[in-house]
Short mmCIF file of C-alpha atoms in Angstrom, two decimals:
data_model
loop_
_atom_site.label_atom_id
_atom_site.label_comp_id
_atom_site.label_asym_id
_atom_site.label_seq_id
_atom_site.Cartn_x
_atom_site.Cartn_y
_atom_site.Cartn_z
CA MET O 18 137.16 -161.70 188.58
CA PRO O 19 138.51 -159.16 191.11
CA ALA O 20 138.95 -160.56 194.60
CA SER O 21 136.79 -157.97 196.37
CA LEU O 22 133.88 -155.62 195.73
CA ASN O 23 136.16 -152.60 196.09
CA ALA O 24 138.54 -154.02 193.48
CA LEU O 25 135.63 -154.65 191.11
CA SER O 26 134.34 -151.10 191.61
CA LYS O 27 137.80 -149.70 190.93
CA LYS O 28 138.10 -151.80 187.78
CA ILE O 29 134.73 -150.57 186.49
CA GLU O 30 135.59 -146.99 187.42
CA ASN O 31 138.77 -147.13 185.32
CA GLU O 32 137.29 -149.01 182.36
CA CYS O 33 134.13 -146.89 182.09
CA GLY O 34 135.69 -143.52 182.85
CA LEU O 35 133.77 -142.94 186.09
CA GLN O 36 136.58 -141.33 188.08
CA GLY O 37 135.28 -138.97 190.72
CA GLN O 38 131.68 -140.16 190.38
CA LYS O 39 129.67 -141.89 193.08
CA PHE O 40 127.93 -145.08 192.07
CA ARG O 41 126.77 -148.43 193.37
CA LEU O 42 126.67 -151.81 191.64
CA GLN O 43 123.71 -154.08 191.10
CA TYR O 44 123.48 -157.58 189.65
CA MET O 45 120.63 -159.52 188.05
CA ASP O 46 119.26 -161.96 190.63
CA LYS O 47 118.04 -165.00 188.69
CA ASP O 48 115.70 -166.09 191.49
CA PHE O 49 113.81 -162.80 191.62
CA ASN O 50 114.53 -161.79 187.99
CA GLU O 51 115.41 -158.23 188.98
CA PHE O 52 118.47 -156.17 189.86
CA MET O 53 119.70 -156.35 193.46
CA ASN O 54 122.45 -154.38 195.18
CA LEU O 55 125.78 -156.17 194.93
CA THR O 56 127.38 -156.76 198.32
CA SER O 57 129.96 -159.42 197.44
CA VAL O 58 131.68 -160.64 194.27
CA SER O 59 130.66 -164.16 195.27
CA ASP O 60 127.14 -163.27 194.07
CA LEU O 61 128.43 -162.98 190.50
CA ASN O 62 128.68 -165.76 187.94
CA ASP O 63 130.36 -165.78 184.54
CA LYS O 64 128.57 -163.54 181.98
CA ASP O 65 126.25 -162.03 184.59
CA THR O 66 124.89 -158.55 183.90
CA VAL O 67 126.07 -155.79 186.23
CA ARG O 68 124.34 -152.42 186.40
CA VAL O 69 126.11 -149.20 187.35
CA VAL O 70 123.73 -146.88 189.22
CA HIS O 71 124.98 -143.32 189.57
CA MET O 72 124.42 -141.70 192.94
CA PRO O 73 123.13 -138.09 192.80
CA ALA O 74 125.72 -135.58 193.92
CA GLU O 75 125.06 -133.63 197.10
CA SER O 76 123.90 -130.07 196.40
CA THR O 77 124.10 -126.86 198.41
CA PRO O 78 121.07 -125.79 200.48
CA LEU O 79 120.36 -122.86 198.11
CA ALA O 80 120.48 -124.99 194.96
CA HIS O 81 118.39 -127.66 196.67
CA SER O 82 115.70 -125.18 197.65
CA LEU O 83 115.44 -123.86 194.09
CA SER O 84 115.04 -127.28 192.53
CA SER O 85 113.29 -129.19 195.29
CA ASP O 86 110.11 -129.67 193.26
CA SER O 87 111.72 -130.12 189.86
CA CYS O 88 115.32 -131.13 189.33
CA ASP O 89 115.80 -133.58 192.19
CA ALA O 90 112.98 -135.89 191.17
CA ASP O 91 114.08 -135.85 187.54
CA THR O 92 117.70 -136.51 188.46
CA GLU O 93 116.72 -139.47 190.59
CA ASN O 94 114.46 -140.93 187.88
CA SER O 95 116.95 -140.38 185.09
CA SER O 96 119.99 -141.86 186.85
CA ALA O 97 122.32 -143.23 184.26
CA ASP O 98 121.70 -146.94 184.77
CA THR O 99 124.24 -148.49 182.44
CA ASP O 100 124.48 -152.16 181.56
CA ILE O 101 128.00 -153.37 181.04
CA LEU O 102 127.75 -154.73 177.53
CA SER O 103 130.10 -156.94 175.59
CA SER O 104 133.07 -154.68 175.98
CA SER O 105 134.33 -151.93 178.23
CA GLU O 106 135.66 -150.26 175.06
CA SER O 107 132.24 -150.04 173.44
CA THR O 108 132.02 -147.19 170.96
CA SER O 109 128.22 -146.84 171.16
CA ALA O 110 127.19 -143.21 171.56
CA ARG O 111 123.94 -143.90 173.37
CA SER O 112 123.05 -146.50 175.96
CA SER O 113 119.29 -146.19 176.43
CA LEU O 114 116.05 -146.04 174.47
CA TRP O 115 113.72 -143.05 174.29
CA PRO O 116 112.21 -142.69 177.80
CA THR O 117 108.47 -143.03 178.31
CA PRO O 118 107.38 -140.72 179.80
CA PHE O 119 110.04 -138.18 178.82
CA ILE O 120 112.15 -137.00 181.73
CA LEU O 121 112.92 -133.28 181.74
CA PRO O 122 116.51 -132.16 182.31
CA CYS O 123 117.55 -129.77 185.05
CA PHE O 124 117.43 -126.26 183.58
CA PRO O 125 120.11 -123.58 184.14
CA TYR O 126 120.00 -121.76 187.47
CA ASP O 127 118.34 -118.58 186.20
CA VAL O 128 115.82 -120.48 184.06
CA GLN O 129 114.83 -122.73 186.97
CA LEU O 130 114.46 -119.70 189.25
CA LYS O 131 111.99 -118.03 186.84
CA LEU O 132 110.07 -121.28 186.36
CA ASP O 133 109.74 -121.78 190.12
CA GLN O 134 108.42 -118.24 190.46
CA GLY O 135 106.00 -118.77 187.58
CA ASN O 136 104.72 -122.07 189.03
CA SER O 137 104.24 -120.43 192.41
CA ALA O 138 102.18 -117.60 190.87
CA PHE O 139 100.14 -120.12 188.88
CA ARG O 140 99.29 -122.15 191.99
CA THR O 141 98.40 -118.99 193.93
CA ASP O 142 96.17 -117.09 191.50
CA GLY O 143 96.15 -119.14 188.27
CA LYS O 144 98.37 -116.65 186.41
CA PHE O 145 100.11 -118.03 183.34
CA CYS O 146 103.72 -117.19 182.54
CA ILE O 147 104.50 -115.53 179.19
CA PRO O 148 108.21 -116.37 178.75
CA ASP O 149 110.49 -113.66 177.44
CA PRO O 150 112.87 -114.59 174.56
CA LYS O 151 115.76 -115.30 176.92
CA LEU O 152 113.73 -117.64 179.15
CA LYS O 153 112.20 -119.45 176.18
CA SER O 154 115.60 -119.87 174.54
CA GLY O 155 117.06 -121.26 177.77
CA ILE O 156 114.25 -123.80 178.06
CA LEU O 157 114.49 -124.89 174.42
CA ASP O 158 118.30 -125.14 174.54
CA ALA O 159 118.18 -127.46 177.55
CA LEU O 160 115.46 -129.60 175.98
CA ALA O 161 117.31 -129.86 172.67
CA GLU O 162 120.48 -131.01 174.43
CA GLU O 163 118.48 -133.65 176.31
CA ILE O 164 116.67 -134.85 173.18
CA ILE O 165 119.91 -135.28 171.28
CA ASN O 166 121.07 -137.71 173.97
CA TYR O 167 118.41 -140.09 172.67
CA LYS O 168 117.72 -139.12 169.05
CA ALA O 169 118.86 -136.63 166.44
CA TYR O 170 115.64 -137.07 164.46
CA PRO O 171 112.68 -137.54 166.83
CA SER O 172 109.25 -138.34 165.45
CA ASP O 173 106.27 -136.00 165.71
CA SER O 174 104.83 -138.02 168.59
CA GLU O 175 108.15 -137.84 170.45
CA PHE O 176 108.18 -134.04 170.13
CA SER O 177 104.69 -134.15 171.60
CA ASP O 178 106.00 -136.25 174.51
CA VAL O 179 108.62 -133.61 175.34
CA ALA O 180 106.25 -130.64 175.06
CA GLU O 181 103.58 -132.42 177.10
CA ALA O 182 106.11 -133.28 179.82
CA LEU O 183 107.20 -129.63 179.91
CA VAL O 184 103.74 -128.15 180.55
CA ALA O 185 102.82 -130.97 182.93
CA LYS O 186 105.90 -130.23 185.07
CA HIS O 187 105.59 -126.45 184.71
CA PRO O 188 101.85 -125.66 184.29
CA CYS O 189 102.58 -121.94 184.16
CA LEU O 190 103.91 -122.52 180.62
CA LYS O 191 100.67 -124.00 179.31
CA GLU O 192 99.43 -122.13 176.26
CA GLN O 193 96.01 -120.52 176.47
CA GLY O 194 93.89 -121.05 173.38
CA SER O 195 95.73 -124.22 172.38
CA VAL O 196 93.77 -127.46 172.35
CA SER O 197 96.66 -129.47 173.76
CA GLY O 198 98.22 -126.61 175.69
CA TYR O 199 101.64 -127.21 174.17
CA SER O 200 101.36 -127.07 170.35
CA GLY O 201 103.45 -123.87 170.21
CA TRP O 202 106.18 -125.41 172.36
CA LYS O 203 106.17 -128.47 170.12
CA MET O 204 106.70 -126.38 166.99
CA SER O 205 109.42 -124.30 168.67
CA LEU O 206 111.18 -127.51 169.69
CA LYS O 207 111.23 -128.70 166.08
CA TYR O 208 112.87 -125.48 164.91
CA LYS O 209 115.31 -125.47 167.82
CA LEU O 210 116.42 -129.04 167.16
CA ALA O 211 116.82 -128.31 163.45
CA ASN O 212 119.16 -125.43 164.36
CA TYR O 213 120.96 -127.67 166.85
CA ARG O 214 121.54 -130.27 164.12
CA SER O 215 123.00 -127.53 161.92
CA ARG O 216 125.50 -126.73 164.68
CA LEU O 217 126.39 -130.41 164.99
CA ARG O 218 126.80 -130.66 161.22
CA SER O 219 129.29 -127.78 161.25
CA LEU O 220 131.22 -129.67 163.94
CA GLY O 221 131.38 -132.78 161.75
CA CYS O 222 128.97 -135.04 163.68
CA PRO O 223 128.56 -138.11 161.38
CA GLU O 224 124.94 -138.66 162.45
CA VAL O 225 123.90 -135.43 160.73
CA THR O 226 126.67 -134.86 158.17
CA VAL O 227 125.48 -138.01 156.40
CA ASN O 228 122.41 -135.97 155.41
CA ALA O 229 124.36 -132.93 154.21
CA LEU O 230 123.49 -131.73 150.70
CA LYS O 231 126.96 -132.62 149.39
CA HIS O 232 126.27 -136.26 150.19
CA LYS O 233 123.04 -136.33 148.16
CA PRO O 234 122.92 -137.88 144.67
CA GLU O 235 124.08 -135.61 141.87
CA GLY O 236 121.31 -133.34 140.63
CA THR O 237 119.45 -133.38 143.96
CA SER O 238 118.90 -129.91 145.35
CA SER O 239 116.58 -130.68 148.28
CA PRO O 240 118.17 -131.19 151.73
CA ALA O 241 115.13 -133.29 152.69
CA TYR O 242 115.78 -135.86 149.95
CA GLY O 243 116.65 -139.35 151.21
CA ILE O 244 117.17 -138.45 154.87
CA LYS O 245 119.12 -141.23 156.59
CA LYS O 246 117.75 -141.54 160.09
CA PRO O 247 116.56 -144.29 162.45
CA LYS O 248 113.33 -145.88 161.26
CA LYS O 249 113.22 -149.01 163.43
CA ALA O 250 113.91 -147.56 166.90
CA GLU O 251 117.70 -147.73 166.49
CA VAL O 252 119.49 -145.98 169.35
CA ASN O 253 122.86 -145.90 167.57
CA TYR O 254 121.89 -145.65 163.91
CA THR O 255 125.27 -144.14 163.09
CA CYS O 256 128.14 -143.80 165.51
CA PRO O 257 129.38 -140.27 166.29
CA GLY O 258 133.02 -141.06 165.68
CA PHE O 259 135.85 -143.53 165.84
CA PRO O 260 137.42 -144.52 169.18
CA ALA O 261 140.03 -142.11 170.50
CA GLY O 262 143.16 -142.10 168.37
CA GLU O 263 141.58 -144.06 165.52
CA THR O 264 141.38 -142.91 161.89
CA THR O 265 139.83 -144.31 158.73
CA GLU O 266 143.19 -145.82 157.80
CA SER O 267 143.73 -147.46 161.19
CA GLN O 268 140.18 -148.81 161.21
CA GLU O 269 140.64 -150.32 157.74
CA LYS O 270 143.88 -151.93 158.92
CA MET O 271 142.05 -153.38 161.92
CA ARG O 272 139.37 -154.76 159.57
CA VAL O 273 142.07 -156.53 157.53
CA ASP O 274 143.69 -157.85 160.70
CA LEU O 275 140.29 -159.10 161.79
CA LEU O 276 140.11 -161.35 158.72
CA ALA O 277 143.31 -163.07 159.86
CA GLU O 278 142.20 -163.31 163.50
CA LEU O 279 138.95 -164.95 162.42
CA LYS O 280 140.87 -167.93 161.02
CA LYS O 281 142.53 -168.70 164.35
CA ARG O 282 141.06 -171.19 166.79
CA ASN O 283 139.77 -170.26 170.24
CA ASN O 284 140.04 -166.59 169.36
CA ASP O 285 136.52 -165.41 170.13
CA GLU O 286 137.54 -162.78 172.67
CA THR O 287 139.97 -161.06 170.28
CA VAL O 288 137.41 -161.10 167.47
CA ARG O 289 134.74 -159.68 169.78
CA ARG O 290 137.00 -156.86 170.91
CA MET O 291 138.02 -155.94 167.37
CA MET O 292 134.40 -156.03 166.17
CA ASP O 293 133.47 -153.69 168.99
CA MET O 294 136.31 -151.30 168.13
CA THR O 295 135.31 -151.16 164.45
CA PHE O 296 131.58 -150.63 165.06
CA ALA O 297 131.64 -146.96 163.97
CA TYR O 298 133.60 -147.77 160.82
CA ARG O 299 131.21 -150.61 159.95
CA ARG O 300 128.08 -148.51 160.52
CA HIS O 301 129.53 -145.72 158.40
CA GLU O 302 130.01 -148.19 155.56
CA ILE O 303 126.49 -149.59 155.96
CA VAL O 304 124.66 -146.26 156.19
CA HIS O 305 126.71 -144.25 153.68
CA ASP O 306 127.46 -146.83 151.01
CA SER O 307 124.54 -149.33 151.32
CA PRO O 308 126.67 -152.21 149.98
CA LEU O 309 125.29 -155.48 148.60
CA VAL O 310 125.08 -158.26 151.17
CA ALA O 311 127.56 -160.49 149.26
CA ALA O 312 130.16 -157.70 149.10
CA PHE O 313 129.70 -156.76 152.74
CA LYS O 314 129.95 -160.40 153.85
CA SER O 315 133.31 -160.74 152.10
CA ARG O 316 134.59 -157.66 153.94
CA TRP O 317 133.06 -158.45 157.36
CA PRO O 318 132.65 -162.24 157.62
CA ALA O 319 132.92 -162.09 161.42
CA LEU O 320 129.56 -160.31 161.61
CA PHE O 321 127.75 -163.31 160.15
CA GLN O 322 127.91 -165.40 163.32
CA VAL O 323 125.25 -165.82 165.98
CA ARG O 324 127.45 -164.34 168.68
CA GLU O 325 128.33 -161.21 166.69
CA ILE O 326 124.79 -160.68 165.37
CA ASN O 327 123.60 -160.60 169.00
CA ALA O 328 126.37 -158.16 169.90
CA GLU O 329 125.75 -155.89 166.90
CA PHE O 330 122.01 -155.75 167.57
CA ARG O 331 122.69 -154.71 171.15
CA ARG O 332 125.15 -152.02 170.03
CA ILE O 333 122.48 -150.58 167.73
CA THR O 334 119.39 -150.90 169.94
CA THR O 335 120.84 -151.49 173.48
CA VAL O 336 118.41 -154.46 173.68
CA PRO O 337 119.53 -158.12 173.92
CA LEU O 338 118.26 -159.96 170.85
CA GLN O 339 118.21 -163.74 171.25
CA SER O 340 117.27 -163.98 174.92
CA LYS O 341 114.56 -161.33 174.77
CA PHE O 342 113.02 -162.52 171.51
CA LEU O 343 112.71 -166.15 172.61
CA SER O 344 111.53 -165.33 176.13
CA GLN O 345 108.96 -162.82 174.86
CA LEU O 346 107.75 -165.26 172.22
CA ASP O 347 107.24 -167.87 174.94
CA ARG O 348 105.51 -165.29 177.12
CA PHE O 349 102.95 -164.46 174.43
CA SER O 350 102.58 -168.02 173.11
CA ASP O 351 99.46 -169.00 175.06
CA ASP O 352 97.79 -165.63 174.43
CA LEU O 353 98.55 -165.85 170.72
CA LEU O 354 97.06 -169.35 170.55
CA LYS O 355 93.88 -168.03 172.20
CA VAL O 356 93.68 -165.17 169.70
CA PHE O 357 94.25 -167.59 166.79
CA THR O 358 91.34 -169.82 167.88
CA LYS O 359 88.94 -166.88 167.76
CA ARG O 360 89.69 -166.23 164.10
CA GLY O 361 87.12 -167.84 161.84
CA GLY O 362 86.72 -168.89 158.22
CA VAL O 363 89.51 -169.89 155.87
CA VAL O 364 92.14 -168.19 158.04
CA ASN O 365 91.26 -170.40 161.01
CA LYS O 366 91.56 -173.50 158.82
CA ARG O 367 95.00 -172.46 157.56
CA ILE O 368 96.17 -171.75 161.12
CA GLN O 369 94.99 -175.19 162.25
CA ASP O 370 96.96 -176.77 159.40
CA VAL O 371 100.26 -175.19 160.48
CA MET O 372 99.57 -176.15 164.12
CA VAL O 373 99.41 -179.90 163.29
CA PRO O 374 103.09 -180.62 164.22
CA MET O 375 102.72 -179.05 167.68
CA PRO O 376 100.89 -181.95 169.43
CA GLN O 377 102.99 -184.50 167.52
CA ASN O 378 106.28 -182.98 168.63
CA GLY O 379 105.99 -181.37 172.04
CA THR O 380 109.31 -179.50 171.94
CA ILE O 381 109.44 -175.77 172.58
CA GLU O 382 111.19 -175.27 169.22
CA THR O 383 108.24 -176.79 167.34
CA LYS O 384 105.74 -174.73 169.31
CA ARG O 385 107.61 -171.52 168.52
CA GLU O 386 107.78 -172.39 164.82
CA CYS O 387 104.05 -173.14 164.64
CA ILE O 388 103.20 -169.87 166.42
CA LEU O 389 105.38 -167.84 164.05
CA LYS O 390 103.71 -169.41 161.02
CA GLY O 391 100.29 -168.95 162.61
CA LEU O 392 101.11 -165.28 163.23
CA CYS O 393 101.83 -164.77 159.53
CA ILE O 394 98.51 -166.32 158.56
CA TYR O 395 96.59 -164.37 161.22
CA LEU O 396 97.98 -161.15 159.74
CA ASN O 397 96.89 -162.27 156.23
CA GLU O 398 100.45 -162.95 155.10
CA ASP O 399 101.96 -166.10 153.65
CA PRO O 400 104.35 -167.98 156.00
CA HIS O 401 106.02 -169.46 152.90
CA ASN O 402 107.47 -166.00 152.27
CA LEU O 403 109.23 -166.27 155.62
CA VAL O 404 110.07 -169.98 155.87
CA LYS O 405 110.73 -172.18 152.84
CA GLU O 406 111.08 -175.93 153.34
CA TYR O 407 113.02 -178.33 151.11
CA LEU O 408 113.67 -182.08 151.11
CA LYS O 409 117.29 -183.17 151.20
CA ASP O 410 118.55 -184.93 148.00
CA VAL O 411 115.11 -184.42 146.40
CA ASP O 412 114.69 -180.67 145.97
CA SER O 413 118.40 -179.85 145.72
CA GLU O 414 118.33 -178.31 142.23
CA SER O 415 115.05 -176.45 142.69
CA ALA O 416 116.13 -175.32 146.14
CA GLU O 417 119.37 -173.86 144.81
CA ALA O 418 117.51 -171.98 142.08
CA ASP O 419 114.85 -170.82 144.54
CA ILE O 420 117.42 -169.56 147.04
CA LYS O 421 119.10 -167.44 144.36
CA LYS O 422 115.76 -165.69 143.78
CA THR O 423 115.07 -165.15 147.50
CA VAL O 424 115.55 -161.57 148.69
CA MET O 425 115.05 -162.35 152.37
CA GLY O 426 113.94 -165.51 154.09
CA ILE O 427 114.63 -168.65 156.12
CA TYR O 428 115.24 -172.06 154.59
CA VAL O 429 114.64 -175.41 156.30
CA VAL O 430 116.10 -178.63 154.89
CA LYS O 431 114.44 -181.88 156.02
CA HIS O 432 115.15 -185.53 155.32
CA GLU O 433 112.84 -187.10 152.76
CA PHE O 434 111.40 -189.60 155.24
CA ALA O 435 111.69 -187.44 158.36
CA GLU O 436 109.14 -187.90 161.14
CA ALA O 437 107.41 -185.01 162.89
CA THR O 438 109.67 -185.51 165.89
CA ASP O 439 112.90 -185.40 163.81
CA ASP O 440 115.07 -182.28 163.82
CA PRO O 441 115.67 -180.57 160.46
CA GLU O 442 118.90 -181.30 158.62
CA ASP O 443 119.69 -177.59 158.38
CA VAL O 444 118.11 -174.20 159.06
CA GLY O 445 119.63 -171.03 157.63
CA ILE O 446 119.07 -167.50 156.34
CA VAL O 447 119.17 -166.16 152.78
CA LEU O 448 119.62 -162.48 151.93
CA GLU O 449 119.75 -161.17 148.36
CA GLY O 450 120.16 -164.71 147.05
CA VAL O 451 123.16 -165.40 149.32
CA GLU O 452 123.18 -167.98 152.09
CA VAL O 453 124.56 -165.88 154.93
CA LEU O 454 123.94 -168.17 157.91
CA SER O 455 123.38 -171.91 158.41
CA GLY O 456 123.17 -174.49 161.17
CA LEU O 457 120.75 -172.45 163.28
CA GLY O 458 118.84 -175.50 164.47
CA ASN O 459 115.25 -174.19 164.45
CA VAL O 460 113.00 -171.59 162.85
CA ALA O 461 112.58 -169.41 165.97
CA MET O 462 116.34 -169.02 166.32
CA ALA O 463 116.62 -168.24 162.62
CA THR O 464 113.89 -165.62 162.92
CA ALA O 465 115.74 -163.91 165.77
CA MET O 466 118.96 -163.87 163.74
CA LEU O 467 117.09 -162.54 160.70
CA LEU O 468 115.84 -159.63 162.80
CA GLY O 469 119.41 -159.04 163.95
CA LEU O 470 120.69 -158.98 160.37
CA ILE O 471 117.96 -156.55 159.32
CA TYR O 472 119.31 -154.08 161.90
CA SER O 473 122.99 -154.91 161.40
CA LEU O 474 122.78 -154.43 157.61
CA ASN O 475 120.17 -151.63 157.72
CA LEU O 476 117.75 -153.63 155.57
CA THR O 477 114.08 -152.98 154.87
CA TYR O 478 111.87 -155.98 155.51
CA PRO O 479 109.81 -157.23 152.54
CA LYS O 480 106.37 -155.72 151.94
CA GLU O 481 104.72 -159.13 151.82
CA LEU O 482 105.76 -159.66 155.47
CA ARG O 483 105.32 -156.09 156.64
CA TYR O 484 102.87 -156.78 159.46
CA THR O 485 104.63 -159.93 160.67
CA PHE O 486 107.91 -158.10 161.13
CA GLU O 487 106.15 -155.12 162.67
CA VAL O 488 104.57 -157.34 165.34
CA LEU O 489 107.84 -159.17 165.99
CA LEU O 490 109.78 -155.94 166.41
CA LYS O 491 107.25 -153.68 168.11
CA VAL O 492 105.13 -156.11 170.13
CA ILE O 493 107.46 -159.03 170.83
CA LEU O 494 110.75 -157.11 171.12
CA GLU O 495 108.97 -153.92 172.31
CA LEU O 496 110.92 -151.58 170.03
CA ASP O 497 108.97 -148.40 169.19
CA SER O 498 105.90 -150.08 170.66
CA ASN O 499 103.86 -146.86 170.74
CA ASN O 500 103.93 -146.42 166.97
CA LEU O 501 101.81 -149.26 165.55
CA SER O 502 99.72 -149.76 162.45
CA GLY O 503 96.01 -150.44 162.91
CA LYS O 504 96.41 -154.17 162.34
CA ALA O 505 99.33 -154.52 164.78
CA GLN O 506 97.55 -152.36 167.38
CA ALA O 507 94.43 -154.53 167.14
CA LEU O 508 96.47 -157.67 167.81
CA LYS O 509 98.33 -156.02 170.70
CA THR O 510 95.03 -154.96 172.27
CA LYS O 511 93.72 -158.53 172.11
CA LEU O 512 96.93 -159.86 173.67
CA PHE O 513 96.67 -157.51 176.63
CA THR O 514 92.95 -157.93 177.35
#
């Protein structure tokens, strides 16, 4: 830990490439559970989260007058608040989720001047602005560059967010005769971003070259076939490139060296750093080649650890996995129990059956497990498809055969004469018939790690647990929470009323 705040700021400036930029530091205050300005390094503890808040640069009076009602507010709201993650050498291309509402970028000088004039005329006499090709192109170019900072393949609703934000900020651009007032802008944005992706593809951007026609299966002539793009709110679905100075050969050598480093004791920091450096190479292998879990585990055994699953999930989504999942599950526990009790019929009886261990064993781990099983039943899914229980030394042969047939799930091994208050002998995860993780302690922890592996290995969750995983990801973890199925939306509405 640097001895002073200035030394810490200098260290962060060098490590994060912030030379010449003004910023202040904030730390997470555990008493108030929010970020506070850092005034002394004595406020920091080991593994605390520090936020870098960029200070807006001073502008000239002329530039300030032109953008006083547009750019300044957006710049302030969209300050690049960056969490210092597991490594200062992180290769992640993006560091934040899609903003809600969408924050418009500052447009070029001439574009902003015309928009200010158009807005002034609209406020004075209600006159709409009909943008000429140059103005429209300037607006769309700036929006496309801002969108690509978050996603290369936005959804239809996200295009709507951008177009709606545009006409809300600049009402002179609202389209007469359109129900929404921005449907034309939305369509133009889609074409503009498609052209922008073509430019990126010609420059060799991996995020879009992966979908080039030459990478399609032989005999496929449609560019739209099998598009590889984020489907579970991934921020860094593929990484844009290797770290500076790295090549495919050097990354493969680092992967081999990582196998040797993993065998050494007390070597977590070295393993973490090497895993961070090879993130782009690993994602390329996952997205391009879609390897079997067993083959990938033999090449990247370091990934199949709790610590690295947490780190990989954060690299992909920018969201902490274990801490957020467990805290959010606890937050919704009482509300979920209230919703469960209102369900009638056979479903209510099945939920009551899985809740039996909760009063017998008052631990938080048991409560979480019961709620997860109850959630499956509430959504008309079978919790046995998620969690399979076996008795030690009794079901050993059947368990081994059953595990080999399991595509995705959690196993729990209990002693034959175990009491309700006894901990399980083992809790682990099975993927494609391979035991990839063990010794997780409880079902809630295993569920969090299973979610992490789904993202890390780019897996599709099983259809028989579709709604359970949707609720866990979109309601509990709040990833892509605005795009819910009817069943998940109904549950979310009940939780928040």
